C-alpha positions as YAML, in Angstrom:
chain: A
units: angstrom
residues:
- id: 1
  name: MET
  ca: [-27.28, -8.10, -51.87]
- id: 2
  name: ALA
  ca: [-29.06, -4.53, -52.10]
- id: 3
  name: GLY
  ca: [-26.69, -3.70, -55.14]
- id: 4
  name: LEU
  ca: [-27.72, -6.74, -57.28]
- id: 5
  name: ARG
  ca: [-29.84, -6.41, -60.31]
- id: 6
  name: MET
  ca: [-32.86, -8.61, -61.14]
- id: 7
  name: ASN
  ca: [-30.61, -10.82, -63.46]
- id: 8
  name: ASP
  ca: [-28.04, -11.15, -60.76]
- id: 9
  name: LEU
  ca: [-30.91, -12.26, -58.45]
- id: 10
  name: GLY
  ca: [-32.02, -14.71, -61.00]
- id: 11
  name: LEU
  ca: [-28.50, -16.15, -61.31]
- id: 12
  name: VAL
  ca: [-27.99, -16.50, -57.56]
- id: 13
  name: SER
  ca: [-31.38, -18.16, -57.31]
- id: 14
  name: LEU
  ca: [-30.45, -20.59, -59.98]
- id: 15
  name: LEU
  ca: [-27.12, -21.34, -58.50]
- id: 16
  name: THR
  ca: [-28.86, -21.84, -55.14]
- id: 17
  name: THR
  ca: [-31.29, -24.27, -56.57]
- id: 18
  name: THR
  ca: [-28.72, -26.19, -58.44]
- id: 19
  name: HIS
  ca: [-26.56, -26.60, -55.23]
- id: 20
  name: HIS
  ca: [-29.47, -27.83, -53.38]
- id: 21
  name: HIS
  ca: [-30.09, -30.42, -56.24]
- id: 22
  name: LEU
  ca: [-26.48, -31.33, -56.25]
- id: 23
  name: GLN
  ca: [-26.55, -31.78, -52.30]
- id: 24
  name: GLY
  ca: [-29.74, -34.05, -52.67]
- id: 25
  name: PHE
  ca: [-27.85, -36.01, -55.43]
- id: 26
  name: VAL
  ca: [-24.89, -36.67, -53.48]
- id: 27
  name: HIS
  ca: [-27.00, -37.82, -50.43]
- id: 28
  name: ILE
  ca: [-29.18, -40.06, -52.37]
- id: 29
  name: HIS
  ca: [-26.05, -41.48, -53.97]
- id: 30
  name: ARG
  ca: [-24.32, -42.09, -50.60]
- id: 31
  name: THR
  ca: [-27.50, -43.72, -49.25]
- id: 32
  name: LYS
  ca: [-27.67, -46.00, -51.97]
- id: 33
  name: MET
  ca: [-23.92, -46.96, -51.69]
- id: 34
  name: SER
  ca: [-24.27, -47.45, -48.13]
- id: 35
  name: THR
  ca: [-27.33, -49.62, -48.18]
- id: 36
  name: ARG
  ca: [-25.97, -51.80, -50.85]
- id: 37
  name: ALA
  ca: [-22.70, -52.28, -48.77]
- id: 38
  name: GLN
  ca: [-24.86, -53.34, -45.93]
- id: 39
  name: LEU
  ca: [-26.98, -55.85, -47.79]
- id: 40
  name: TYR
  ca: [-24.21, -58.03, -49.13]
- id: 41
  name: ARG
  ca: [-23.06, -60.93, -46.89]
- id: 42
  name: GLU
  ca: [-20.89, -63.75, -48.01]
- id: 43
  name: TYR
  ca: [-21.51, -67.31, -46.85]
- id: 44
  name: LYS
  ca: [-19.04, -70.14, -47.12]
- id: 45
  name: LEU
  ca: [-20.83, -73.36, -47.85]
- id: 46
  name: VAL
  ca: [-18.97, -76.87, -48.19]
- id: 47
  name: VAL
  ca: [-20.62, -79.65, -49.98]
- id: 48
  name: VAL
  ca: [-19.15, -83.15, -48.43]
- id: 49
  name: GLY
  ca: [-20.02, -86.84, -48.95]
- id: 50
  name: GLY
  ca: [-18.61, -90.04, -50.21]
- id: 51
  name: GLY
  ca: [-17.48, -90.30, -53.98]
- id: 52
  name: GLY
  ca: [-20.30, -90.56, -56.59]
- id: 53
  name: VAL
  ca: [-23.03, -89.30, -54.45]
- id: 54
  name: GLY
  ca: [-23.73, -86.39, -56.77]
- id: 55
  name: LYS
  ca: [-21.99, -83.44, -54.99]
- id: 56
  name: SER
  ca: [-20.90, -81.90, -58.21]
- id: 57
  name: ALA
  ca: [-24.09, -82.64, -59.97]
- id: 58
  name: LEU
  ca: [-26.03, -80.62, -57.12]
- id: 59
  name: THR
  ca: [-23.69, -77.82, -57.09]
- id: 60
  name: ILE
  ca: [-23.58, -77.24, -60.74]
- id: 61
  name: GLN
  ca: [-27.27, -77.59, -60.97]
- id: 62
  name: PHE
  ca: [-27.62, -74.90, -58.39]
- id: 63
  name: ILE
  ca: [-25.01, -72.62, -59.93]
- id: 64
  name: GLN
  ca: [-25.47, -73.10, -63.49]
- id: 65
  name: SER
  ca: [-28.92, -74.57, -63.85]
- id: 66
  name: HIS
  ca: [-27.68, -77.72, -65.79]
- id: 67
  name: PHE
  ca: [-27.21, -81.43, -65.06]
- id: 68
  name: VAL
  ca: [-23.95, -82.99, -65.45]
- id: 69
  name: ASP
  ca: [-24.42, -86.65, -66.24]
- id: 70
  name: GLU
  ca: [-20.94, -88.07, -66.50]
- id: 71
  name: TYR
  ca: [-18.92, -88.93, -63.44]
- id: 72
  name: ASP
  ca: [-15.70, -87.15, -63.18]
- id: 73
  name: PRO
  ca: [-14.08, -87.29, -59.67]
- id: 74
  name: THR
  ca: [-13.54, -83.84, -57.97]
- id: 75
  name: ILE
  ca: [-10.44, -82.84, -56.06]
- id: 76
  name: GLU
  ca: [-11.91, -79.48, -55.13]
- id: 77
  name: ASP
  ca: [-13.93, -76.91, -57.14]
- id: 78
  name: SER
  ca: [-15.22, -73.50, -55.81]
- id: 79
  name: TYR
  ca: [-18.31, -71.65, -57.18]
- id: 80
  name: ARG
  ca: [-19.84, -68.43, -56.52]
- id: 81
  name: LYS
  ca: [-23.51, -67.42, -56.87]
- id: 82
  name: GLN
  ca: [-25.33, -64.06, -55.72]
- id: 83
  name: CYS
  ca: [-28.94, -64.63, -54.72]
- id: 84
  name: VAL
  ca: [-31.69, -63.17, -52.44]
- id: 85
  name: ILE
  ca: [-32.84, -65.23, -49.58]
- id: 86
  name: ASP
  ca: [-35.67, -64.03, -47.25]
- id: 87
  name: ASP
  ca: [-35.33, -60.47, -48.80]
- id: 88
  name: GLU
  ca: [-31.32, -60.41, -47.97]
- id: 89
  name: VAL
  ca: [-28.80, -60.57, -50.57]
- id: 90
  name: ALA
  ca: [-26.38, -63.36, -50.06]
- id: 91
  name: LEU
  ca: [-23.23, -64.01, -52.04]
- id: 92
  name: LEU
  ca: [-22.59, -67.66, -51.72]
- id: 93
  name: ASP
  ca: [-19.14, -69.36, -52.14]
- id: 94
  name: VAL
  ca: [-19.71, -73.08, -52.60]
- id: 95
  name: LEU
  ca: [-16.90, -75.51, -52.24]
- id: 96
  name: ASP
  ca: [-17.35, -78.83, -53.98]
- id: 97
  name: THR
  ca: [-15.21, -81.33, -52.35]
- id: 98
  name: ALA
  ca: [-13.43, -84.77, -52.99]
- id: 99
  name: GLY
  ca: [-15.16, -87.71, -51.66]
- id: 100
  name: GLN
  ca: [-12.62, -90.06, -52.31]
- id: 101
  name: GLU
  ca: [-10.65, -91.23, -49.06]
- id: 102
  name: GLU
  ca: [-7.23, -90.61, -50.57]
- id: 103
  name: TYR
  ca: [-8.25, -86.83, -50.36]
- id: 104
  name: GLY
  ca: [-9.10, -87.12, -46.82]
- id: 105
  name: ALA
  ca: [-6.11, -84.98, -45.66]
- id: 106
  name: MET
  ca: [-7.69, -82.18, -47.38]
- id: 107
  name: ARG
  ca: [-10.84, -82.15, -45.29]
- id: 108
  name: GLU
  ca: [-9.69, -80.48, -42.17]
- id: 109
  name: GLN
  ca: [-8.66, -77.43, -44.12]
- id: 110
  name: TYR
  ca: [-12.06, -76.86, -45.61]
- id: 111
  name: MET
  ca: [-13.73, -77.63, -42.59]
- id: 112
  name: ARG
  ca: [-12.02, -75.04, -40.73]
- id: 113
  name: THR
  ca: [-13.27, -72.36, -43.18]
- id: 114
  name: GLY
  ca: [-16.77, -73.53, -43.99]
- id: 115
  name: GLU
  ca: [-19.82, -71.84, -42.36]
- id: 116
  name: GLY
  ca: [-22.18, -74.38, -43.15]
- id: 117
  name: PHE
  ca: [-22.13, -78.04, -44.67]
- id: 118
  name: LEU
  ca: [-24.39, -80.18, -46.82]
- id: 119
  name: LEU
  ca: [-23.82, -83.64, -45.74]
- id: 120
  name: VAL
  ca: [-24.80, -85.64, -49.18]
- id: 121
  name: TYR
  ca: [-25.33, -89.31, -49.62]
- id: 122
  name: SER
  ca: [-27.07, -91.27, -52.37]
- id: 123
  name: ILE
  ca: [-30.26, -93.16, -51.60]
- id: 124
  name: THR
  ca: [-28.94, -95.75, -53.95]
- id: 125
  name: SER
  ca: [-25.70, -96.41, -51.67]
- id: 126
  name: ARG
  ca: [-26.14, -97.63, -48.13]
- id: 127
  name: ASN
  ca: [-22.15, -97.16, -47.86]
- id: 128
  name: SER
  ca: [-22.43, -93.57, -48.66]
- id: 129
  name: PHE
  ca: [-25.21, -93.26, -46.03]
- id: 130
  name: GLU
  ca: [-22.99, -94.74, -43.40]
- id: 131
  name: GLU
  ca: [-20.03, -92.42, -44.23]
- id: 132
  name: ILE
  ca: [-22.05, -89.29, -43.40]
- id: 133
  name: SER
  ca: [-21.55, -89.86, -39.61]
- id: 134
  name: THR
  ca: [-17.77, -89.81, -40.21]
- id: 135
  name: PHE
  ca: [-18.09, -86.38, -41.91]
- id: 136
  name: HIS
  ca: [-20.50, -85.10, -39.12]
- id: 137
  name: GLN
  ca: [-18.07, -86.02, -36.34]
- id: 138
  name: GLN
  ca: [-15.06, -84.78, -37.92]
- id: 139
  name: ILE
  ca: [-16.77, -81.34, -38.78]
- id: 140
  name: LEU
  ca: [-17.84, -81.08, -35.07]
- id: 141
  name: ARG
  ca: [-14.25, -82.06, -33.96]
- id: 142
  name: VAL
  ca: [-12.57, -79.46, -36.24]
- id: 143
  name: LYS
  ca: [-15.05, -76.66, -35.28]
- id: 144
  name: ASP
  ca: [-14.72, -77.73, -31.48]
- id: 145
  name: ARG
  ca: [-18.47, -77.38, -31.27]
- id: 146
  name: ASP
  ca: [-21.30, -79.57, -30.08]
- id: 147
  name: SER
  ca: [-23.50, -78.41, -33.02]
- id: 148
  name: PHE
  ca: [-22.97, -76.45, -36.26]
- id: 149
  name: PRO
  ca: [-25.10, -75.45, -39.33]
- id: 150
  name: MET
  ca: [-25.32, -78.64, -41.41]
- id: 151
  name: ILE
  ca: [-28.14, -80.37, -43.39]
- id: 152
  name: VAL
  ca: [-28.38, -83.94, -44.27]
- id: 153
  name: VAL
  ca: [-29.05, -84.48, -48.04]
- id: 154
  name: ALA
  ca: [-30.40, -87.52, -49.47]
- id: 155
  name: ASN
  ca: [-29.53, -87.24, -53.23]
- id: 156
  name: LYS
  ca: [-30.71, -89.19, -56.35]
- id: 157
  name: CYS
  ca: [-34.34, -89.42, -55.04]
- id: 158
  name: ASP
  ca: [-35.38, -89.94, -58.79]
- id: 159
  name: LEU
  ca: [-33.91, -93.24, -58.54]
- id: 160
  name: GLU
  ca: [-36.61, -94.73, -56.41]
- id: 161
  name: TYR
  ca: [-36.28, -98.14, -58.01]
- id: 162
  name: GLU
  ca: [-32.79, -98.31, -56.81]
- id: 163
  name: ARG
  ca: [-33.18, -97.02, -53.43]
- id: 164
  name: GLN
  ca: [-31.15, -98.78, -50.65]
- id: 165
  name: VAL
  ca: [-31.78, -96.07, -47.93]
- id: 166
  name: GLY
  ca: [-35.28, -95.46, -46.79]
- id: 167
  name: MET
  ca: [-36.57, -91.91, -46.10]
- id: 168
  name: ASN
  ca: [-37.23, -92.47, -42.66]
- id: 169
  name: GLU
  ca: [-33.44, -93.67, -42.04]
- id: 170
  name: GLY
  ca: [-32.44, -90.26, -43.29]
- id: 171
  name: ARG
  ca: [-34.99, -88.39, -41.26]
- id: 172
  name: ASP
  ca: [-33.72, -90.42, -38.14]
- id: 173
  name: LEU
  ca: [-30.10, -89.68, -38.94]
- id: 174
  name: ALA
  ca: [-30.66, -86.01, -39.32]
- id: 175
  name: LYS
  ca: [-32.81, -85.90, -35.94]
- id: 176
  name: HIS
  ca: [-29.81, -87.78, -34.29]
- id: 177
  name: PHE
  ca: [-27.50, -84.90, -35.56]
- id: 178
  name: ASN
  ca: [-30.21, -82.19, -34.73]
- id: 179
  name: THR
  ca: [-30.18, -80.97, -38.28]
- id: 180
  name: LYS
  ca: [-32.68, -80.65, -41.12]
- id: 181
  name: PHE
  ca: [-33.16, -83.36, -43.80]
- id: 182
  name: ILE
  ca: [-34.11, -82.96, -47.38]
- id: 183
  name: GLU
  ca: [-34.27, -85.33, -50.36]
- id: 184
  name: THR
  ca: [-33.05, -84.02, -53.79]
- id: 185
  name: SER
  ca: [-32.50, -84.95, -57.33]
- id: 186
  name: ALA
  ca: [-29.79, -83.04, -59.18]
- id: 187
  name: LYS
  ca: [-30.97, -84.69, -62.35]
- id: 188
  name: GLN
  ca: [-34.63, -83.52, -62.02]
- id: 189
  name: ARG
  ca: [-33.78, -80.32, -60.10]
- id: 190
  name: ILE
  ca: [-35.85, -81.47, -57.18]
- id: 191
  name: ASN
  ca: [-35.11, -79.42, -53.92]
- id: 192
  name: VAL
  ca: [-31.78, -78.38, -55.23]
- id: 193
  name: ASP
  ca: [-32.32, -74.64, -54.37]
- id: 194
  name: GLU
  ca: [-33.88, -75.54, -51.21]
- id: 195
  name: ALA
  ca: [-30.77, -77.51, -50.04]
- id: 196
  name: PHE
  ca: [-28.62, -74.61, -50.45]
- id: 197
  name: THR
  ca: [-30.85, -71.73, -49.47]
- id: 198
  name: ASN
  ca: [-32.12, -73.62, -46.25]
- id: 199
  name: LEU
  ca: [-28.37, -73.92, -45.25]
- id: 200
  name: VAL
  ca: [-28.01, -70.34, -45.52]
- id: 201
  name: ARG
  ca: [-30.95, -69.92, -43.09]
- id: 202
  name: GLU
  ca: [-29.26, -72.42, -40.77]
- id: 203
  name: ILE
  ca: [-26.16, -70.24, -40.69]
- id: 204
  name: ARG
  ca: [-28.10, -67.17, -39.98]
- id: 205
  name: ARG
  ca: [-29.98, -68.89, -37.11]
- id: 206
  name: TYR
  ca: [-26.84, -70.22, -35.64]
- id: 207
  name: ASN
  ca: [-24.89, -66.81, -35.83]
- id: 208
  name: LYS
  ca: [-27.97, -65.12, -34.32]
- id: 209
  name: ASP
  ca: [-28.05, -67.87, -31.30]
- id: 210
  name: GLN
  ca: [-24.18, -67.35, -30.90]
- id: 211
  name: GLN
  ca: [-24.63, -63.64, -30.75]
- id: 212
  name: ALA
  ca: [-27.45, -63.94, -28.13]
- id: 213
  name: ARG
  ca: [-25.20, -65.76, -25.76]
- id: 214
  name: PRO
  ca: [-23.02, -63.88, -23.24]
- id: 215
  name: GLY
  ca: [-19.88, -62.74, -24.97]
- id: 216
  name: GLY
  ca: [-21.12, -64.40, -28.07]
- id: 217
  name: THR
  ca: [-19.63, -63.49, -31.45]
- id: 218
  name: SER
  ca: [-20.22, -64.71, -35.00]
- id: 219
  name: GLY
  ca: [-18.29, -64.95, -38.24]
- id: 220
  name: GLY
  ca: [-19.37, -63.65, -41.04]
- id: 221
  name: CYS
  ca: [-39.25, -81.01, -51.35]
- id: 222
  name: VAL
  ca: [-39.49, -82.94, -47.96]
- id: 223
  name: VAL
  ca: [-37.83, -80.78, -45.17]
- id: 224
  name: VAL
  ca: [-37.84, -82.11, -41.83]
...
């Protein structure tokens, strides 16, 4: 270094400073990438219920923010949406399922992979309300669990004049299942977001409880 001229010293200083800046850039870039990777978590949500209860309407209203008026029976549709729930980024993989009995054989397949379920009935159909118990029992049987993340969803609450199932009946059923209850309207976008985001919270709570147990592991409006 003793033989270096002033210009050489200036060049060395510049190179050293630039090197430090580049090191800082790489560090920041890596930190951001690492943080981003840690924040993302995918949740497999499944919407189940009888035919015509509004499963597709709820799902499309949540994903695309518009109401589908006509009834087109679904076989199976999958949607994805990224959102922030309680300051955590969540990638939601939402499966809209068939309600018709002829597609019942497909149920066990999606029940195996689902991490959380919306049990949907229509307040205008007592039959759809009574079907919910069958879905609930089948999910627990397939999962081989006494409990699992689910929410009872009473849809079409905008059709109060056609109501066949009282709110208290829905609450009591959810209490019997030890799950939350919510009334929604896909048409008027009442509690649509809340139904899906609360299900994610239930999954998180369930996974945390499973991890807290010895040897536990985890996989990836009116609310009562």
